[in-house]
Short mmCIF file of C-alpha atoms and ligand atoms in Angstrom, two decimals:
data_model
loop_
_atom_site.label_atom_id
_atom_site.label_comp_id
_atom_site.label_asym_id
_atom_site.label_seq_id
_atom_site.Cartn_x
_atom_site.Cartn_y
_atom_site.Cartn_z
CA MET A 1 9.93 18.02 -3.13
CA GLY A 2 8.71 15.52 -0.47
CA VAL A 3 5.26 15.35 1.08
CA LEU A 4 5.79 17.68 4.10
CA ALA A 5 7.03 20.53 1.86
CA ARG A 6 4.54 19.82 -0.99
CA TYR A 7 1.41 19.73 1.38
CA ARG A 8 2.72 21.65 4.35
CA GLU A 9 -0.59 23.75 4.49
CA ARG A 10 -2.70 20.60 4.57
CA LEU A 11 -0.65 18.71 7.09
CA PRO A 12 0.08 19.21 10.92
CA VAL A 13 3.29 20.93 10.10
CA THR A 14 4.28 23.75 12.64
CA GLU A 15 7.43 25.97 12.60
CA HIS A 16 9.06 23.38 14.81
CA THR A 17 8.42 20.32 12.66
CA PRO A 18 11.74 19.06 11.00
CA MET A 19 11.43 18.86 7.36
CA VAL A 20 12.26 15.18 6.94
CA ASP A 21 12.32 14.26 3.32
CA LEU A 22 13.26 11.37 1.10
CA ARG A 23 11.36 12.87 -1.93
CA GLU A 24 8.52 10.64 -1.15
CA GLY A 25 5.05 11.09 -2.90
CA SER A 26 4.44 12.64 -6.27
CA THR A 27 4.03 9.22 -7.86
CA PRO A 28 2.78 8.66 -11.31
CA LEU A 29 -0.88 7.98 -12.16
CA VAL A 30 -0.46 5.60 -15.10
CA PRO A 31 -3.23 5.12 -17.54
CA SER A 32 -3.95 1.42 -18.42
CA ARG A 33 -2.83 0.63 -22.02
CA ASN A 34 -4.15 -2.89 -22.29
CA ILE A 35 -6.20 -4.24 -19.25
CA GLY A 36 -8.68 -1.29 -19.28
CA PRO A 37 -9.58 -1.82 -22.99
CA ALA A 38 -9.68 -5.62 -22.68
CA LEU A 39 -12.24 -5.09 -19.77
CA GLY A 40 -14.17 -2.55 -21.73
CA LEU A 41 -13.34 0.19 -19.31
CA GLU A 42 -12.80 3.70 -20.85
CA ARG A 43 -10.70 5.04 -18.02
CA LEU A 44 -8.51 2.84 -15.84
CA TYR A 45 -5.47 4.24 -14.08
CA PHE A 46 -2.87 2.81 -11.72
CA LYS A 47 -1.40 5.01 -8.98
CA TYR A 48 2.11 3.55 -8.88
CA GLU A 49 3.07 3.88 -5.17
CA GLY A 50 5.79 1.37 -5.72
CA LEU A 51 7.98 4.33 -6.96
CA ASN A 52 8.22 5.69 -3.36
CA PRO A 53 11.82 5.78 -2.04
CA THR A 54 11.45 2.52 -0.07
CA GLY A 55 9.14 0.89 -2.69
CA SER A 56 5.67 1.40 -1.11
CA PHE A 57 3.05 3.78 -0.14
CA LYS A 58 4.16 3.66 3.56
CA ASP A 59 6.70 6.49 2.92
CA ARG A 60 4.03 9.09 2.63
CA GLY A 61 2.79 8.59 6.15
CA MET A 62 6.16 7.49 7.76
CA VAL A 63 7.70 10.97 6.82
CA VAL A 64 5.11 12.70 8.78
CA ALA A 65 4.92 10.25 11.71
CA VAL A 66 8.68 10.54 11.93
CA ALA A 67 8.85 14.27 11.70
CA LYS A 68 6.19 14.61 14.43
CA ALA A 69 7.91 12.11 16.70
CA MET A 70 11.16 14.12 16.40
CA GLU A 71 9.30 17.36 17.05
CA GLU A 72 8.08 15.72 20.24
CA GLY A 73 11.70 14.64 21.35
CA ALA A 74 11.68 10.93 20.41
CA ARG A 75 14.80 9.26 19.63
CA VAL A 76 13.67 5.73 19.07
CA LEU A 77 11.06 4.53 16.65
CA VAL A 78 9.23 1.29 16.92
CA CYS A 79 6.71 -0.58 14.75
CA ALA A 80 5.06 -3.94 14.00
CA SER A 81 4.93 -4.83 10.30
CA THR A 82 4.41 -7.35 7.58
CA GLY A 83 7.41 -5.78 5.94
CA ASN A 84 6.82 -2.53 4.18
CA THR A 85 6.25 -0.34 7.26
CA SER A 86 9.40 -1.75 8.72
CA ALA A 87 11.50 -0.91 5.65
CA SER A 88 10.09 2.61 5.62
CA ALA A 89 10.61 3.35 9.31
CA ALA A 90 14.08 1.96 9.01
CA ALA A 91 14.94 4.35 6.10
CA TYR A 92 13.59 7.44 7.71
CA ALA A 93 15.31 6.56 11.02
CA ALA A 94 18.62 6.17 9.22
CA SER A 95 18.11 9.46 7.44
CA GLN A 96 17.56 11.18 10.71
CA ARG A 97 20.05 9.15 12.82
CA LEU A 98 17.26 7.76 14.96
CA ARG A 99 17.05 4.23 16.23
CA ALA A 100 14.37 1.92 14.71
CA ILE A 101 13.20 -1.16 16.26
CA VAL A 102 10.87 -3.32 13.94
CA VAL A 103 9.06 -6.35 15.12
CA VAL A 104 7.95 -8.69 12.35
CA PRO A 105 6.25 -12.16 12.36
CA ASP A 106 8.90 -14.79 11.95
CA GLY A 107 9.22 -16.29 8.51
CA LYS A 108 6.16 -14.31 7.10
CA ILE A 109 7.60 -11.20 5.44
CA ALA A 110 9.04 -11.01 2.03
CA LEU A 111 12.82 -11.41 1.74
CA ASN A 112 13.64 -7.98 0.17
CA LYS A 113 11.60 -6.21 2.82
CA LEU A 114 13.75 -7.84 5.56
CA ALA A 115 16.75 -6.84 3.49
CA GLN A 116 15.72 -3.42 3.56
CA ALA A 117 15.24 -3.11 7.20
CA LEU A 118 18.64 -4.72 7.90
CA MET A 119 20.46 -2.55 5.32
CA TYR A 120 19.01 0.70 6.65
CA GLY A 121 20.33 -0.37 10.01
CA ALA A 122 17.10 -1.13 12.07
CA LYS A 123 17.03 -3.67 14.91
CA VAL A 124 14.95 -6.36 13.45
CA VAL A 125 13.14 -8.65 15.89
CA GLN A 126 11.27 -11.72 14.69
CA ILE A 127 8.40 -12.98 16.88
CA LYS A 128 6.50 -16.20 16.72
CA GLY A 129 2.98 -15.50 15.69
CA ASN A 130 1.39 -13.22 13.19
CA PHE A 131 1.24 -9.49 12.68
CA ASP A 132 -1.55 -8.92 14.98
CA ALA A 133 0.57 -10.42 17.86
CA ALA A 134 3.51 -8.14 16.68
CA LEU A 135 1.31 -5.23 16.71
CA SER A 136 -0.03 -5.83 20.18
CA THR A 137 3.41 -6.32 21.57
CA VAL A 138 4.64 -2.87 20.13
CA ARG A 139 1.64 -1.08 21.34
CA ASP A 140 2.28 -2.49 24.87
CA LEU A 141 5.83 -1.49 24.51
CA ALA A 142 5.21 2.11 23.40
CA GLU A 143 2.69 2.43 26.29
CA HIS A 144 5.40 1.78 28.89
CA TYR A 145 8.66 2.80 27.45
CA PRO A 146 9.94 6.09 25.85
CA VAL A 147 9.72 4.97 22.16
CA ALA A 148 7.59 6.44 19.31
CA LEU A 149 5.01 4.08 17.74
CA VAL A 150 4.84 4.62 14.00
CA ASN A 151 2.38 2.11 13.02
CA SER A 152 -0.96 3.47 11.25
CA VAL A 153 -2.61 3.69 14.70
CA ASN A 154 -0.46 6.75 14.84
CA PRO A 155 -2.71 9.50 13.38
CA TYR A 156 0.25 11.34 11.62
CA ARG A 157 0.72 8.18 9.41
CA LEU A 158 -2.82 8.63 8.09
CA GLU A 159 -2.34 12.43 7.59
CA GLY A 160 0.59 11.71 5.34
CA GLN A 161 -1.03 8.88 3.51
CA LYS A 162 -4.09 11.03 2.63
CA THR A 163 -1.93 13.13 0.26
CA ALA A 164 -2.12 10.33 -2.40
CA ALA A 165 -5.87 11.33 -2.78
CA PHE A 166 -4.84 15.01 -3.35
CA GLU A 167 -2.38 13.90 -5.98
CA ILE A 168 -5.16 11.83 -7.77
CA VAL A 169 -7.65 14.64 -7.68
CA GLU A 170 -5.08 17.19 -8.85
CA GLU A 171 -4.18 15.04 -11.84
CA LEU A 172 -7.66 13.99 -12.93
CA GLY A 173 -9.30 17.27 -12.14
CA GLU A 174 -11.78 15.58 -9.78
CA ALA A 175 -12.00 12.38 -7.71
CA PRO A 176 -12.47 9.09 -9.71
CA ASP A 177 -15.75 7.26 -9.56
CA TYR A 178 -13.95 4.20 -7.99
CA LEU A 179 -10.86 4.10 -5.91
CA MET A 180 -9.67 0.63 -5.42
CA LEU A 181 -6.99 -0.60 -3.08
CA PRO A 182 -5.86 -3.58 -0.87
CA VAL A 183 -6.95 -3.64 2.78
CA GLY A 184 -4.77 -5.02 5.44
CA ASN A 185 -4.55 -3.14 8.68
CA ALA A 186 -6.94 -0.74 7.11
CA GLY A 187 -5.08 2.43 7.62
CA ASN A 188 -4.75 3.30 3.88
CA ILE A 189 -8.36 3.05 2.89
CA THR A 190 -9.20 5.29 6.11
CA ALA A 191 -6.51 7.83 4.93
CA TYR A 192 -7.67 7.97 1.27
CA TRP A 193 -11.23 8.41 2.36
CA LYS A 194 -10.16 11.35 4.60
CA GLY A 195 -8.08 12.83 1.81
CA PHE A 196 -11.10 12.65 -0.63
CA LYS A 197 -13.42 14.23 1.80
CA GLU A 198 -10.94 17.15 2.30
CA GLU A 199 -10.67 17.67 -1.39
CA LEU A 200 -14.41 17.86 -1.68
CA ALA A 201 -14.59 20.36 1.24
CA ALA A 202 -11.77 22.50 -0.38
CA GLY A 203 -13.79 22.50 -3.68
CA HIS A 204 -11.08 20.64 -5.55
CA SER A 205 -13.46 17.86 -6.66
CA ARG A 206 -17.21 17.86 -7.04
CA GLN A 207 -17.66 14.22 -6.13
CA LEU A 208 -16.36 11.54 -3.85
CA PRO A 209 -15.31 8.15 -5.07
CA ARG A 210 -16.70 4.82 -4.18
CA MET A 211 -14.02 3.17 -2.02
CA VAL A 212 -13.59 -0.48 -3.06
CA GLY A 213 -11.21 -2.57 -0.89
CA ALA A 214 -9.82 -5.94 -1.52
CA GLN A 215 -8.69 -8.57 1.02
CA ALA A 216 -7.37 -11.93 0.60
CA GLU A 217 -9.82 -14.78 1.09
CA GLY A 218 -7.52 -16.35 3.81
CA ALA A 219 -7.33 -13.01 5.56
CA ALA A 220 -10.62 -11.32 5.13
CA PRO A 221 -11.78 -10.22 8.62
CA ILE A 222 -13.69 -7.27 7.48
CA VAL A 223 -15.43 -9.11 4.63
CA ARG A 224 -16.49 -11.83 7.04
CA GLY A 225 -17.34 -9.42 9.83
CA ARG A 226 -15.21 -11.12 12.40
CA PRO A 227 -11.42 -11.33 13.19
CA VAL A 228 -9.53 -14.24 11.57
CA GLU A 229 -7.28 -16.02 14.09
CA LYS A 230 -4.88 -17.63 11.71
CA PRO A 231 -4.68 -15.38 8.48
CA LYS A 232 -3.06 -17.07 5.50
CA THR A 233 -2.27 -15.61 2.20
CA VAL A 234 0.43 -15.32 -0.59
CA ALA A 235 -0.06 -11.57 -0.24
CA SER A 236 2.01 -11.49 3.09
CA ALA A 237 1.72 -7.65 3.21
CA ILE A 238 -2.07 -7.94 4.02
CA GLU A 239 -1.96 -11.27 6.04
CA ILE A 240 -3.75 -9.59 9.05
CA GLY A 241 -6.46 -11.03 11.02
CA ASN A 242 -7.69 -8.12 13.17
CA PRO A 243 -7.07 -4.77 11.53
CA ALA A 244 -6.40 -1.82 13.82
CA SER A 245 -8.39 0.66 11.59
CA TRP A 246 -11.37 -1.67 11.18
CA GLU A 247 -13.91 1.06 11.68
CA GLY A 248 -12.23 3.52 9.48
CA ALA A 249 -12.49 0.89 6.59
CA THR A 250 -16.11 0.07 7.23
CA SER A 251 -17.06 3.78 7.42
CA ALA A 252 -15.22 4.52 4.28
CA ARG A 253 -17.07 1.73 2.49
CA ASP A 254 -20.39 2.54 3.86
CA GLU A 255 -20.29 6.39 3.57
CA SER A 256 -19.00 6.14 0.03
CA GLY A 257 -21.39 3.41 -1.12
CA GLY A 258 -18.52 1.20 -1.89
CA ALA A 259 -17.43 -2.49 -1.10
CA ILE A 260 -14.78 -4.46 0.52
CA GLU A 261 -14.59 -8.00 -0.92
CA ALA A 262 -12.22 -11.01 -0.79
CA VAL A 263 -10.14 -12.45 -3.69
CA SER A 264 -8.34 -15.80 -3.81
CA ASP A 265 -4.63 -16.35 -3.91
CA THR A 266 -4.97 -17.74 -7.37
CA GLU A 267 -6.74 -14.67 -8.60
CA ILE A 268 -4.10 -12.52 -7.02
CA LEU A 269 -1.13 -14.23 -8.72
CA GLN A 270 -2.98 -14.30 -12.07
CA ALA A 271 -3.58 -10.47 -11.65
CA GLN A 272 -0.06 -9.95 -10.82
CA ILE A 273 1.20 -11.69 -14.01
CA ARG A 274 -1.43 -9.87 -16.07
CA LEU A 275 -0.41 -6.52 -14.79
CA ALA A 276 3.38 -7.06 -15.33
CA SER A 277 3.05 -8.72 -18.68
CA SER A 278 0.50 -6.48 -20.26
CA GLU A 279 1.06 -3.07 -18.60
CA GLY A 280 4.84 -3.21 -17.71
CA LEU A 281 3.98 -2.58 -14.11
CA PHE A 282 5.31 -5.00 -11.47
CA ALA A 283 3.46 -4.79 -8.19
CA GLU A 284 3.62 -7.10 -5.11
CA PRO A 285 0.89 -9.55 -4.45
CA ALA A 286 -1.00 -7.46 -2.04
CA SER A 287 -1.18 -4.54 -4.54
CA VAL A 288 -2.79 -6.62 -7.22
CA ALA A 289 -5.75 -7.77 -5.05
CA PRO A 290 -7.86 -4.85 -6.26
CA LEU A 291 -7.05 -5.69 -9.84
CA ALA A 292 -8.32 -9.29 -9.27
CA LEU A 293 -11.54 -7.82 -7.64
CA LEU A 294 -11.92 -5.32 -10.54
CA VAL A 295 -11.90 -8.26 -13.12
CA ARG A 296 -14.67 -9.85 -11.16
CA LEU A 297 -16.78 -6.65 -10.70
CA VAL A 298 -16.62 -6.01 -14.60
CA GLN A 299 -17.64 -9.58 -15.22
CA GLU A 300 -20.54 -9.18 -12.82
CA GLY A 301 -21.55 -5.78 -14.53
CA ARG A 302 -21.04 -3.84 -11.28
CA ILE A 303 -18.77 -1.19 -12.80
CA GLN A 304 -19.96 1.24 -15.57
CA ARG A 305 -17.87 1.07 -18.70
CA ASP A 306 -17.68 5.05 -18.88
CA SER A 307 -16.55 5.42 -15.21
CA THR A 308 -13.12 6.36 -14.02
CA THR A 309 -11.35 3.83 -11.78
CA VAL A 310 -7.99 4.30 -10.01
CA ILE A 311 -6.26 1.17 -8.73
CA VAL A 312 -3.59 1.81 -6.08
CA LEU A 313 -0.49 -0.24 -6.64
CA THR A 314 0.70 0.06 -3.12
CA GLY A 315 4.02 -1.76 -3.30
CA SER A 316 6.64 -2.69 -5.97
CA GLY A 317 6.90 -6.14 -7.31
CA LEU A 318 10.53 -6.14 -6.53
CA LYS A 319 9.69 -6.60 -2.77
CA ASP A 320 8.75 -10.05 -3.10
CA PRO A 321 10.51 -11.89 -6.01
CA GLU A 322 9.91 -15.29 -4.54
CA ALA A 323 6.14 -14.97 -4.73
CA ALA A 324 6.36 -13.93 -8.37
CA LEU A 325 8.95 -16.41 -9.56
CA ALA A 326 6.92 -19.32 -8.43
CA ASN A 327 4.50 -18.54 -11.31
CA VAL A 328 6.54 -17.80 -14.36
CA GLU A 329 8.52 -20.10 -16.77
CA PRO A 330 12.17 -20.41 -15.63
CA PRO A 331 14.86 -18.95 -17.96
CA ILE A 332 15.99 -21.06 -20.84
CA GLN A 333 19.44 -22.69 -20.19
CA LEU A 334 21.78 -22.51 -23.19
CA ASP A 335 25.41 -23.24 -23.92
CA GLY A 336 25.96 -22.35 -27.40
CA ASP A 337 26.06 -19.92 -30.23
CA ALA A 338 23.60 -17.72 -32.07
CA ARG A 339 22.47 -20.67 -34.26
CA SER A 340 21.37 -22.79 -31.27
CA LEU A 341 19.93 -19.74 -29.60
CA ALA A 342 17.75 -19.21 -32.63
CA LYS A 343 16.87 -22.83 -32.52
CA ALA A 344 15.92 -22.89 -28.94
CA LEU A 345 13.75 -19.69 -29.59
CA LYS A 346 12.06 -21.17 -32.66
CA LEU A 347 13.04 -18.13 -34.59
N1 LIG V 1 -0.20 -2.99 0.45
C1 LIG V 1 0.99 -3.14 0.81
C2 LIG V 1 2.08 -3.37 -0.09
C3 LIG V 1 1.09 -3.25 2.18
O1 LIG V 1 2.43 -3.29 2.71
C4 LIG V 1 0.04 -2.94 3.07
C5 LIG V 1 0.20 -2.98 4.54
C6 LIG V 1 -1.17 -2.80 2.49
C7 LIG V 1 -1.33 -2.84 1.18
C8 LIG V 1 -2.41 -2.70 3.33
O2 LIG V 1 -2.49 -1.36 3.88
O3 LIG V 1 -2.57 -1.91 6.19
O4 LIG V 1 -3.12 0.31 5.52
O5 LIG V 1 -4.60 -1.66 5.06
N2 LIG V 1 1.51 -3.28 5.04
C9 LIG V 1 1.63 -2.96 6.54
C10 LIG V 1 3.14 -3.30 6.74
C11 LIG V 1 0.71 -3.84 7.46
O6 LIG V 1 3.37 -3.62 7.99
O7 LIG V 1 3.82 -3.05 5.95
P1 LIG V 1 -3.35 -1.06 5.22
#
């Protein structure tokens, strides 16, 4: 069952809303086997959003945005994207036979995200400049032409994305002490915070989590307190200099007593390998920024050992093989039999 059916009572679903559905949501909350114990944390979990149908958390919000756009009569969807939103918009458009136009910063999105958008049949437009320029272009387009904007400035996106908080509370029996996630355009941290507040109000949880966001050092406008003109990071998904939901992010941080901090590209790539090789979970660079931050918070004694922490792994590692492959040993080349294989492996 997809997000609209599972949470119909808690979403803006009317009798006229088409039940768009790619079986998104209901992703696993995987307990850490090795990193948590190594850091001395008793309860660390990964919310594995890479298992959504297009490989990222975007599907949760996209399904609601697309359904509402259709309800309002739209036939053309448009978005700007660092890659994942474009893949998601393109997939839902395909399933509903709508047109999708996706505008991406030229040369700055991971190869497999581009492959997805093209395979799902979207019209892909690469523009010079960064994500922020692409977003301002599509906002302008949507103001003047009959197209539905499905970026996270569309409130239906955040409605859908808040359901991940519902799932976490349902599984743990209450909200965690810390919810950690990457921050790019800042829609997701805004959506989770809304979701947790709704869970508290509904009596499903007795507490709210501290919201802890991670940005990349080269693209950390919220940490620095001012827009970054030329954002640059290996975590291309969050290479954003002027987040649209800036205020949502700082409210979540401040109301929850949380934090938003920056980690370096080196820390991100180390965290990516550590997660894959010690947990069997492969997440894209943006997704592991909060793990890099967690390592630092533990070192600084800022997280209690008996607390419950959930890290949101926002996108699959399969999205961006190039970023990952640059940091691992290449395969062994061999032309020979078992004996020479054994020798090469020092068995
Ligand atoms: N993680 C991944 C894998 C993402 O793709 C994004 C955003 C984020 C984290 C940050 O989420 O923007 O809500 O703060 N990707 C957008 C896109 C910008 O176009 O796919 P956010």
